[in-house]
């Protein structure tokens, strides 16, 4: 029987459990043996590997986070640590790994594949910054969470004629901020893909206020600026109370929406399909509603996530 190891890596994302469940259940149907590796690449080095059966993934479809745990383990870029991991994989007789995570996790998977451990990767991150897919597992659930938070801020901002700044996750990808801004009706958006000029933002907000707008919501992707300082700058220059809210890890938690459960289930099952066909070293994605796969190293080297400039132009028209 071929043996498959599964691990979740990088930031956790709602729907990862549904993906693990799908890999386990469809894998068992194909006569494969399944193993869970706890705590991502760290657990691989620490040999935290357990056998999984159909019951191990009961009651998981609706649960946020990842029951296998995840970890940031930058030391996995060291050859000596990867050799420990490879040794553990071989000792357990594991033939293939399925890795659910973001682009950092993909790099680890590429290196393992090149060292003779064939991997498949499934995109799981709320940032949606992974190449080779329209959607990563967890992104649309996080989007709902961010929009709900913006709605709540809107209620209180408009009651108090206040300016609200919301900091949204995404690292160097503005997808979550952009989509949430359109759905949440934000007055100004700052994204990593677009040059940010503090003075332009102020000018825009002043202009809105002069037209009688009672409140304003500004959405900003993390790492663009210090939102607390920005709030003080806007308050000083508009004489309007301005508050910053960093949504932080609230965006990561919560049960996955139905779409993410379905996406995760499809991707998990597709991973098993690819393995049974001997089609490995691939990253899995969804493109125009269909499951697709690309060579991991090709995708990391040659593919770029497109910026949705049409969405950005729409957002600007709607303020
Ligand atoms: P998210 O987008 O949610 O943050 P991610 O997968 O991009 O997820 P990272 O922390 O960048 O998160 O990567 C996850 C893990 O992948 C790292 O902690 C590390 O163990 C492994 N990894 C990242 N980069 C490399 C690399 N260059 N070589 C080997 N392993 C790596």
mmCIF file of C-alpha atoms and ligand atoms in Angstrom:
data_model
loop_
_atom_site.group_PDB
_atom_site.id
_atom_site.type_symbol
_atom_site.label_atom_id
_atom_site.label_comp_id
_atom_site.label_asym_id
_atom_site.label_seq_id
_atom_site.Cartn_x
_atom_site.Cartn_y
_atom_site.Cartn_z
ATOM 1 C CA UNK A 1 0.000 0.000 0.000
ATOM 2 C CA UNK A 2 1.301 3.446 -0.881
ATOM 3 C CA UNK A 3 1.624 5.793 2.079
ATOM 4 C CA UNK A 4 0.691 9.476 1.987
ATOM 5 C CA UNK A 5 1.679 12.057 4.598
ATOM 6 C CA UNK A 6 -0.376 15.228 5.046
ATOM 7 C CA UNK A 7 0.768 18.447 6.691
ATOM 8 C CA UNK A 8 -0.535 21.988 7.078
ATOM 9 C CA UNK A 9 2.011 24.802 7.079
ATOM 10 C CA UNK A 10 2.257 28.591 7.380
ATOM 11 C CA UNK A 11 -0.733 30.596 8.559
ATOM 12 C CA UNK A 12 -3.757 28.451 9.329
ATOM 13 C CA UNK A 13 -6.838 29.008 7.188
ATOM 14 C CA UNK A 14 -10.490 27.978 7.577
ATOM 15 C CA UNK A 15 -11.124 24.928 5.419
ATOM 16 C CA UNK A 16 -7.767 23.230 6.003
ATOM 17 C CA UNK A 17 -9.544 20.587 8.095
ATOM 18 C CA UNK A 18 -11.996 19.936 5.280
ATOM 19 C CA UNK A 19 -9.041 19.409 2.924
ATOM 20 C CA UNK A 20 -7.365 16.936 5.296
ATOM 21 C CA UNK A 21 -10.671 15.103 5.679
ATOM 22 C CA UNK A 22 -11.102 14.837 1.938
ATOM 23 C CA UNK A 23 -7.532 13.570 1.365
ATOM 24 C CA UNK A 24 -7.979 10.951 4.090
ATOM 25 C CA UNK A 25 -11.387 9.698 2.977
ATOM 26 C CA UNK A 26 -10.751 9.663 -0.766
ATOM 27 C CA UNK A 27 -7.273 8.216 -0.157
ATOM 28 C CA UNK A 28 -8.676 5.338 1.890
ATOM 29 C CA UNK A 29 -11.160 4.618 -0.914
ATOM 30 C CA UNK A 30 -8.202 4.289 -3.292
ATOM 31 C CA UNK A 31 -6.536 1.805 -0.954
ATOM 32 C CA UNK A 32 -3.876 4.222 0.296
ATOM 33 C CA UNK A 33 -2.538 4.563 3.838
ATOM 34 C CA UNK A 34 -2.731 8.039 5.322
ATOM 35 C CA UNK A 35 -0.527 9.752 7.893
ATOM 36 C CA UNK A 36 -0.955 13.121 9.578
ATOM 37 C CA UNK A 37 2.130 15.180 10.358
ATOM 38 C CA UNK A 38 1.598 17.587 13.243
ATOM 39 C CA UNK A 39 2.887 21.194 13.222
ATOM 40 C CA UNK A 40 3.994 21.554 9.613
ATOM 41 C CA UNK A 41 7.633 21.195 8.623
ATOM 42 C CA UNK A 42 8.646 21.492 12.273
ATOM 43 C CA UNK A 43 6.675 18.347 13.106
ATOM 44 C CA UNK A 44 8.226 16.613 10.119
ATOM 45 C CA UNK A 45 11.668 17.222 11.653
ATOM 46 C CA UNK A 46 10.439 16.244 15.125
ATOM 47 C CA UNK A 47 8.853 13.065 13.775
ATOM 48 C CA UNK A 48 5.333 13.967 14.941
ATOM 49 C CA UNK A 49 3.688 11.550 12.535
ATOM 50 C CA UNK A 50 0.500 9.569 13.247
ATOM 51 C CA UNK A 51 -1.650 7.186 11.248
ATOM 52 C CA UNK A 52 -5.023 8.614 10.217
ATOM 53 C CA UNK A 53 -8.205 6.717 9.501
ATOM 54 C CA UNK A 54 -11.680 7.739 8.457
ATOM 55 C CA UNK A 55 -12.716 8.429 12.071
ATOM 56 C CA UNK A 56 -9.693 10.676 12.697
ATOM 57 C CA UNK A 57 -11.373 13.260 10.487
ATOM 58 C CA UNK A 58 -14.919 12.961 11.843
ATOM 59 C CA UNK A 59 -16.511 16.244 12.858
ATOM 60 C CA UNK A 60 -13.870 18.246 11.012
ATOM 61 C CA UNK A 61 -15.744 19.607 7.988
ATOM 62 C CA UNK A 62 -17.050 22.640 9.891
ATOM 63 C CA UNK A 63 -14.068 23.370 12.125
ATOM 64 C CA UNK A 64 -11.780 26.371 11.591
ATOM 65 C CA UNK A 65 -7.997 26.197 11.979
ATOM 66 C CA UNK A 66 -6.190 22.928 11.377
ATOM 67 C CA UNK A 67 -6.365 19.993 13.754
ATOM 68 C CA UNK A 68 -2.891 18.938 12.619
ATOM 69 C CA UNK A 69 -1.506 22.265 13.824
ATOM 70 C CA UNK A 70 0.757 24.529 11.827
ATOM 71 C CA UNK A 71 4.084 26.226 12.453
ATOM 72 C CA UNK A 72 6.432 28.887 11.216
ATOM 73 C CA UNK A 73 9.706 27.031 10.927
ATOM 74 C CA UNK A 74 12.115 29.136 8.854
ATOM 75 C CA UNK A 75 14.938 26.731 9.749
ATOM 76 C CA UNK A 76 13.451 24.355 7.195
ATOM 77 C CA UNK A 77 15.515 26.221 4.594
ATOM 78 C CA UNK A 78 18.610 24.561 6.134
ATOM 79 C CA UNK A 79 19.720 21.380 4.368
ATOM 80 C CA UNK A 80 20.520 19.660 7.672
ATOM 81 C CA UNK A 81 16.919 20.042 8.874
ATOM 82 C CA UNK A 82 15.484 18.835 5.601
ATOM 83 C CA UNK A 83 17.735 15.783 5.810
ATOM 84 C CA UNK A 84 16.282 14.986 9.260
ATOM 85 C CA UNK A 85 12.784 15.363 7.790
ATOM 86 C CA UNK A 86 13.613 13.159 4.798
ATOM 87 C CA UNK A 87 15.009 10.524 7.128
ATOM 88 C CA UNK A 88 11.789 10.540 9.194
ATOM 89 C CA UNK A 89 9.663 10.281 6.040
ATOM 90 C CA UNK A 90 11.693 7.340 4.760
ATOM 91 C CA UNK A 91 11.652 5.559 8.119
ATOM 92 C CA UNK A 92 7.849 5.673 8.118
ATOM 93 C CA UNK A 93 7.851 4.441 4.539
ATOM 94 C CA UNK A 94 5.892 7.469 3.367
ATOM 95 C CA UNK A 95 5.874 7.717 -0.434
ATOM 96 C CA UNK A 96 4.228 11.099 -1.059
ATOM 97 C CA UNK A 97 3.446 14.252 0.884
ATOM 98 C CA UNK A 98 0.456 16.530 0.469
ATOM 99 C CA UNK A 99 1.215 19.992 1.831
ATOM 100 C CA UNK A 100 -1.507 22.534 2.486
ATOM 101 C CA UNK A 101 -0.243 26.100 2.896
ATOM 102 C CA UNK A 102 0.868 29.333 1.268
ATOM 103 C CA UNK A 103 3.724 30.251 -1.039
ATOM 104 C CA UNK A 104 6.380 29.771 1.679
ATOM 105 C CA UNK A 105 5.134 26.221 2.195
ATOM 106 C CA UNK A 106 5.320 25.692 -1.572
ATOM 107 C CA UNK A 107 9.066 26.463 -1.485
ATOM 108 C CA UNK A 108 9.571 23.782 1.185
ATOM 109 C CA UNK A 109 7.576 21.333 -0.971
ATOM 110 C CA UNK A 110 9.633 22.163 -4.054
ATOM 111 C CA UNK A 111 12.866 21.490 -2.163
ATOM 112 C CA UNK A 112 11.575 18.171 -0.796
ATOM 113 C CA UNK A 113 10.443 17.120 -4.269
ATOM 114 C CA UNK A 114 13.888 17.931 -5.643
ATOM 115 C CA UNK A 115 15.382 15.764 -2.873
ATOM 116 C CA UNK A 116 13.354 12.748 -3.939
ATOM 117 C CA UNK A 117 10.225 13.116 -1.769
ATOM 118 C CA UNK A 118 7.433 13.796 -4.267
ATOM 119 C CA UNK A 119 5.028 16.435 -2.951
ATOM 120 C CA UNK A 120 1.717 17.906 -3.992
ATOM 121 C CA UNK A 121 0.651 21.300 -2.700
ATOM 122 C CA UNK A 122 -2.813 22.648 -1.981
ATOM 123 C CA UNK A 123 -3.249 26.419 -1.557
ATOM 124 C CA UNK A 124 -4.472 27.253 1.942
ATOM 125 C CA UNK A 125 -4.092 30.846 3.132
ATOM 126 C CA UNK A 126 -6.436 33.740 3.774
ATOM 127 C CA UNK A 127 -3.982 36.031 1.942
ATOM 128 C CA UNK A 128 -4.860 34.454 -1.434
ATOM 129 C CA UNK A 129 -1.300 35.177 -2.512
ATOM 130 C CA UNK A 130 -0.516 31.735 -3.923
ATOM 131 C CA UNK A 131 0.393 31.229 -7.567
ATOM 132 C CA UNK A 132 -1.533 28.868 -9.834
ATOM 133 C CA UNK A 133 -4.991 29.333 -8.392
ATOM 134 C CA UNK A 134 -7.856 31.814 -8.448
ATOM 135 C CA UNK A 135 -8.692 31.013 -4.828
ATOM 136 C CA UNK A 136 -6.804 29.588 -1.877
ATOM 137 C CA UNK A 137 -8.735 27.694 0.787
ATOM 138 C CA UNK A 138 -9.772 30.092 3.561
ATOM 139 C CA UNK A 139 -9.683 33.313 1.568
ATOM 140 C CA UNK A 140 -13.429 33.618 0.988
ATOM 141 C CA UNK A 141 -14.212 32.767 4.616
ATOM 142 C CA UNK A 142 -11.808 35.482 5.762
ATOM 143 C CA UNK A 143 -13.439 37.861 3.301
ATOM 144 C CA UNK A 144 -16.817 37.331 5.002
ATOM 145 C CA UNK A 145 -15.183 37.996 8.381
ATOM 146 C CA UNK A 146 -13.556 41.226 7.205
ATOM 147 C CA UNK A 147 -16.747 42.491 5.581
ATOM 148 C CA UNK A 148 -18.702 41.791 8.738
ATOM 149 C CA UNK A 149 -16.124 43.733 10.759
ATOM 150 C CA UNK A 150 -16.330 46.657 8.320
ATOM 151 C CA UNK A 151 -20.144 46.633 8.556
ATOM 152 C CA UNK A 152 -19.876 46.865 12.340
ATOM 153 C CA UNK A 153 -17.373 49.708 12.135
ATOM 154 C CA UNK A 154 -19.656 51.499 9.691
ATOM 155 C CA UNK A 155 -22.551 51.435 12.194
ATOM 156 C CA UNK A 156 -20.560 53.039 14.949
ATOM 157 C CA UNK A 157 -18.574 55.360 12.650
ATOM 158 C CA UNK A 158 -21.673 56.817 11.120
ATOM 159 C CA UNK A 159 -23.361 57.230 14.515
ATOM 160 C CA UNK A 160 -20.393 59.244 15.769
ATOM 161 C CA UNK A 161 -19.397 60.888 12.474
ATOM 162 C CA UNK A 162 -16.026 59.254 12.881
ATOM 163 C CA UNK A 163 -13.328 58.169 10.463
ATOM 164 C CA UNK A 164 -12.363 54.501 10.752
ATOM 165 C CA UNK A 165 -9.204 52.891 9.475
ATOM 166 C CA UNK A 166 -9.227 49.102 9.119
ATOM 167 C CA UNK A 167 -6.026 47.143 8.735
ATOM 168 C CA UNK A 168 -6.570 43.932 6.769
ATOM 169 C CA UNK A 169 -4.226 40.943 6.375
ATOM 170 C CA UNK A 170 -2.683 39.889 3.079
ATOM 171 C CA UNK A 171 1.087 40.370 3.364
ATOM 172 C CA UNK A 172 2.099 41.593 -0.090
ATOM 173 C CA UNK A 173 -1.256 40.749 -1.687
ATOM 174 C CA UNK A 174 -4.160 43.198 -1.681
ATOM 175 C CA UNK A 175 -6.870 40.688 -2.692
ATOM 176 C CA UNK A 176 -8.535 40.501 0.718
ATOM 177 C CA UNK A 177 -8.486 44.268 1.229
ATOM 178 C CA UNK A 178 -9.722 45.023 -2.277
ATOM 179 C CA UNK A 179 -12.609 42.562 -2.223
ATOM 180 C CA UNK A 180 -13.609 43.597 1.314
ATOM 181 C CA UNK A 181 -13.504 47.279 0.312
ATOM 182 C CA UNK A 182 -15.915 46.757 -2.553
ATOM 183 C CA UNK A 183 -18.253 44.639 -0.433
ATOM 184 C CA UNK A 184 -17.906 46.926 2.594
ATOM 185 C CA UNK A 185 -18.198 50.218 0.695
ATOM 186 C CA UNK A 186 -14.907 51.741 1.859
ATOM 187 C CA UNK A 187 -14.058 55.346 0.971
ATOM 188 C CA UNK A 188 -10.366 54.777 0.480
ATOM 189 C CA UNK A 189 -8.237 51.696 -0.168
ATOM 190 C CA UNK A 190 -4.485 51.259 0.221
ATOM 191 C CA UNK A 191 -3.031 48.109 -1.321
ATOM 192 C CA UNK A 192 0.515 46.765 -1.578
ATOM 193 C CA UNK A 193 0.201 46.711 -5.380
ATOM 194 C CA UNK A 194 -0.535 50.442 -5.553
ATOM 195 C CA UNK A 195 1.788 53.278 -4.481
ATOM 196 C CA UNK A 196 0.582 54.683 -1.192
ATOM 197 C CA UNK A 197 0.779 58.446 -0.642
ATOM 198 C CA UNK A 198 -0.425 59.631 2.754
ATOM 199 C CA UNK A 199 -1.135 63.160 1.493
ATOM 200 C CA UNK A 200 -3.370 61.848 -1.315
ATOM 201 C CA UNK A 201 -5.375 59.880 1.208
ATOM 202 C CA UNK A 202 -5.860 62.980 3.366
ATOM 203 C CA UNK A 203 -6.863 65.066 0.344
ATOM 204 C CA UNK A 204 -9.398 62.465 -0.679
ATOM 205 C CA UNK A 205 -10.913 62.209 2.799
ATOM 206 C CA UNK A 206 -11.102 66.000 3.194
ATOM 207 C CA UNK A 207 -12.817 66.211 -0.150
ATOM 208 C CA UNK A 208 -15.389 63.606 0.932
ATOM 209 C CA UNK A 209 -16.038 65.393 4.219
ATOM 210 C CA UNK A 210 -16.454 68.740 2.461
ATOM 211 C CA UNK A 211 -19.211 67.164 0.377
ATOM 212 C CA UNK A 212 -21.129 66.412 3.554
ATOM 213 C CA UNK A 213 -20.083 62.793 4.059
ATOM 214 C CA UNK A 214 -20.739 61.917 7.695
ATOM 215 C CA UNK A 215 -18.119 59.240 8.085
ATOM 216 C CA UNK A 216 -15.382 57.457 6.161
ATOM 217 C CA UNK A 217 -13.912 53.975 6.222
ATOM 218 C CA UNK A 218 -10.370 53.481 5.014
ATOM 219 C CA UNK A 219 -9.138 49.940 4.335
ATOM 220 C CA UNK A 220 -5.400 49.298 4.337
ATOM 221 C CA UNK A 221 -3.433 46.093 3.840
ATOM 222 C CA UNK A 222 -1.017 45.264 6.672
ATOM 223 C CA UNK A 223 2.613 46.479 6.497
ATOM 224 C CA UNK A 224 1.811 49.547 4.358
ATOM 225 C CA UNK A 225 1.942 52.003 7.240
ATOM 226 C CA UNK A 226 1.413 52.280 10.977
ATOM 227 C CA UNK A 227 -2.364 52.712 11.138
ATOM 228 C CA UNK A 228 -2.312 54.246 14.645
ATOM 229 C CA UNK A 229 0.024 56.999 13.412
ATOM 230 C CA UNK A 230 -2.118 57.451 10.328
ATOM 231 C CA UNK A 231 -5.211 57.869 12.511
ATOM 232 C CA UNK A 232 -3.469 60.647 14.490
ATOM 233 C CA UNK A 233 -2.366 62.342 11.253
ATOM 234 C CA UNK A 234 -5.878 62.313 9.797
ATOM 235 C CA UNK A 235 -7.481 63.441 13.070
ATOM 236 C CA UNK A 236 -5.059 66.355 13.377
ATOM 237 C CA UNK A 237 -5.686 67.491 9.804
ATOM 238 C CA UNK A 238 -9.448 66.984 9.599
ATOM 239 C CA UNK A 239 -10.415 67.686 13.231
ATOM 240 C CA UNK A 240 -12.530 64.553 13.002
ATOM 241 C CA UNK A 241 -12.228 61.730 15.508
ATOM 242 C CA UNK A 242 -10.296 58.946 13.747
ATOM 243 C CA UNK A 243 -9.767 55.414 15.028
ATOM 244 C CA UNK A 244 -7.658 52.554 13.729
ATOM 245 C CA UNK A 245 -8.722 48.925 14.056
ATOM 246 C CA UNK A 246 -6.277 46.131 13.374
ATOM 247 C CA UNK A 247 -8.379 43.061 12.628
ATOM 248 C CA UNK A 248 -5.406 40.735 13.131
ATOM 249 C CA UNK A 249 -5.944 37.062 13.806
ATOM 250 C CA UNK A 250 -9.732 37.451 14.063
ATOM 251 C CA UNK A 251 -9.536 37.137 10.265
ATOM 252 C CA UNK A 252 -7.949 33.700 10.439
ATOM 253 C CA UNK A 253 -10.433 32.029 12.757
ATOM 254 C CA UNK A 254 -14.012 30.845 12.454
ATOM 255 C CA UNK A 255 -15.738 28.058 10.654
ATOM 256 C CA UNK A 256 -15.243 27.839 6.906
ATOM 257 C CA UNK A 257 -18.048 29.048 4.658
ATOM 258 C CA UNK A 258 -19.626 26.433 2.400
ATOM 259 C CA UNK A 259 -17.547 27.463 -0.627
ATOM 260 C CA UNK A 260 -14.279 26.866 1.227
ATOM 261 C CA UNK A 261 -15.493 23.461 2.456
ATOM 262 C CA UNK A 262 -16.364 22.479 -1.102
ATOM 263 C CA UNK A 263 -13.128 23.889 -2.539
ATOM 264 C CA UNK A 264 -11.101 22.044 0.119
ATOM 265 C CA UNK A 265 -13.003 18.812 -0.527
ATOM 266 C CA UNK A 266 -12.442 19.090 -4.276
ATOM 267 C CA UNK A 267 -8.747 19.891 -3.934
ATOM 268 C CA UNK A 268 -8.167 17.070 -1.453
ATOM 269 C CA UNK A 269 -9.829 14.544 -3.721
ATOM 270 C CA UNK A 270 -7.986 15.926 -6.770
ATOM 271 C CA UNK A 271 -4.664 15.462 -4.924
ATOM 272 C CA UNK A 272 -5.479 11.774 -4.473
ATOM 273 C CA UNK A 273 -6.447 11.528 -8.175
ATOM 274 C CA UNK A 274 -3.078 12.963 -9.168
ATOM 275 C CA UNK A 275 -1.176 10.642 -6.830
ATOM 276 C CA UNK A 276 -2.941 7.554 -8.151
ATOM 277 C CA UNK A 277 -1.964 8.651 -11.671
ATOM 278 C CA UNK A 278 1.649 9.191 -10.550
ATOM 279 C CA UNK A 279 1.322 12.878 -11.329
ATOM 280 C CA UNK A 280 3.379 14.449 -8.520
ATOM 281 C CA UNK A 281 5.574 17.497 -7.840
ATOM 282 C CA UNK A 282 2.511 19.587 -8.670
ATOM 283 C CA UNK A 283 0.646 22.493 -7.119
ATOM 284 C CA UNK A 284 -3.112 22.316 -7.257
ATOM 285 C CA UNK A 285 -5.388 25.190 -8.103
ATOM 286 C CA UNK A 286 -8.836 26.205 -9.226
ATOM 287 C CA UNK A 287 -9.086 28.086 -12.508
ATOM 288 C CA UNK A 288 -12.445 29.240 -13.877
ATOM 289 C CA UNK A 289 -14.139 26.707 -11.621
ATOM 290 C CA UNK A 290 -12.031 23.732 -12.733
ATOM 291 C CA UNK A 291 -9.292 21.855 -10.883
ATOM 292 C CA UNK A 292 -5.873 22.477 -12.440
ATOM 293 C CA UNK A 293 -2.276 21.571 -11.611
ATOM 294 C CA UNK A 294 1.125 22.984 -12.469
ATOM 295 C CA UNK A 295 4.660 21.857 -11.842
ATOM 296 C CA UNK A 296 5.576 23.445 -8.455
ATOM 297 C CA UNK A 297 8.958 24.810 -9.489
ATOM 298 C CA UNK A 298 7.592 26.085 -12.809
ATOM 299 C CA UNK A 299 4.760 27.865 -10.999
ATOM 300 C CA UNK A 300 7.038 29.424 -8.372
ATOM 301 C CA UNK A 301 9.456 30.638 -11.019
ATOM 302 C CA UNK A 302 7.203 31.714 -13.842
ATOM 303 C CA UNK A 303 3.716 32.415 -12.605
ATOM 304 C CA UNK A 304 2.580 35.657 -11.033
ATOM 305 C CA UNK A 305 -0.655 36.456 -9.335
ATOM 306 C CA UNK A 306 -2.507 38.965 -11.506
ATOM 307 C CA UNK A 307 -3.556 42.240 -9.890
ATOM 308 C CA UNK A 308 -7.278 42.822 -10.319
ATOM 309 C CA UNK A 309 -7.006 46.321 -11.752
ATOM 310 C CA UNK A 310 -10.606 46.190 -12.986
ATOM 311 C CA UNK A 311 -11.767 45.551 -9.403
ATOM 312 C CA UNK A 312 -9.606 48.426 -8.194
ATOM 313 C CA UNK A 313 -11.085 50.789 -10.791
ATOM 314 C CA UNK A 314 -14.564 49.695 -9.803
ATOM 315 C CA UNK A 315 -13.826 50.301 -6.114
ATOM 316 C CA UNK A 316 -12.690 53.849 -6.929
ATOM 317 C CA UNK A 317 -15.899 54.554 -8.864
ATOM 318 C CA UNK A 318 -18.103 53.406 -6.001
ATOM 319 C CA UNK A 319 -16.806 55.670 -3.221
HETATM 320 P P1 LIG B 1 0.810 32.149 4.713
HETATM 321 O O1 LIG B 1 0.664 32.740 3.348
HETATM 322 O O2 LIG B 1 -0.482 31.806 5.323
HETATM 323 O O3 LIG B 1 1.686 32.945 5.613
HETATM 324 P P2 LIG B 1 2.997 30.434 3.987
HETATM 325 O O4 LIG B 1 3.048 28.988 3.641
HETATM 326 O O5 LIG B 1 3.409 31.393 2.910
HETATM 327 O O6 LIG B 1 1.546 30.712 4.512
HETATM 328 P P3 LIG B 1 5.459 30.836 5.458
HETATM 329 O O7 LIG B 1 5.705 31.066 6.911
HETATM 330 O O8 LIG B 1 6.038 31.776 4.470
HETATM 331 O O9 LIG B 1 3.881 30.700 5.292
HETATM 332 O O10 LIG B 1 6.007 29.373 5.078
HETATM 333 C C1 LIG B 1 5.601 28.261 5.825
HETATM 334 C C2 LIG B 1 6.765 27.374 6.104
HETATM 335 O O11 LIG B 1 7.327 26.887 4.877
HETATM 336 C C3 LIG B 1 7.927 28.046 6.835
HETATM 337 O O12 LIG B 1 7.713 28.218 8.203
HETATM 338 C C4 LIG B 1 9.048 27.083 6.507
HETATM 339 O O13 LIG B 1 8.986 25.948 7.351
HETATM 340 C C5 LIG B 1 8.709 26.655 5.055
HETATM 341 N N1 LIG B 1 9.512 27.480 4.134
HETATM 342 C C6 LIG B 1 9.315 28.777 3.787
HETATM 343 N N2 LIG B 1 10.286 29.222 2.972
HETATM 344 C C7 LIG B 1 11.148 28.186 2.800
HETATM 345 C C8 LIG B 1 12.386 27.996 2.067
HETATM 346 N N3 LIG B 1 12.941 28.993 1.356
HETATM 347 N N4 LIG B 1 12.978 26.785 2.112
HETATM 348 C C9 LIG B 1 12.432 25.773 2.827
HETATM 349 N N5 LIG B 1 11.289 25.885 3.554
HETATM 350 C C10 LIG B 1 10.658 27.062 3.538
#
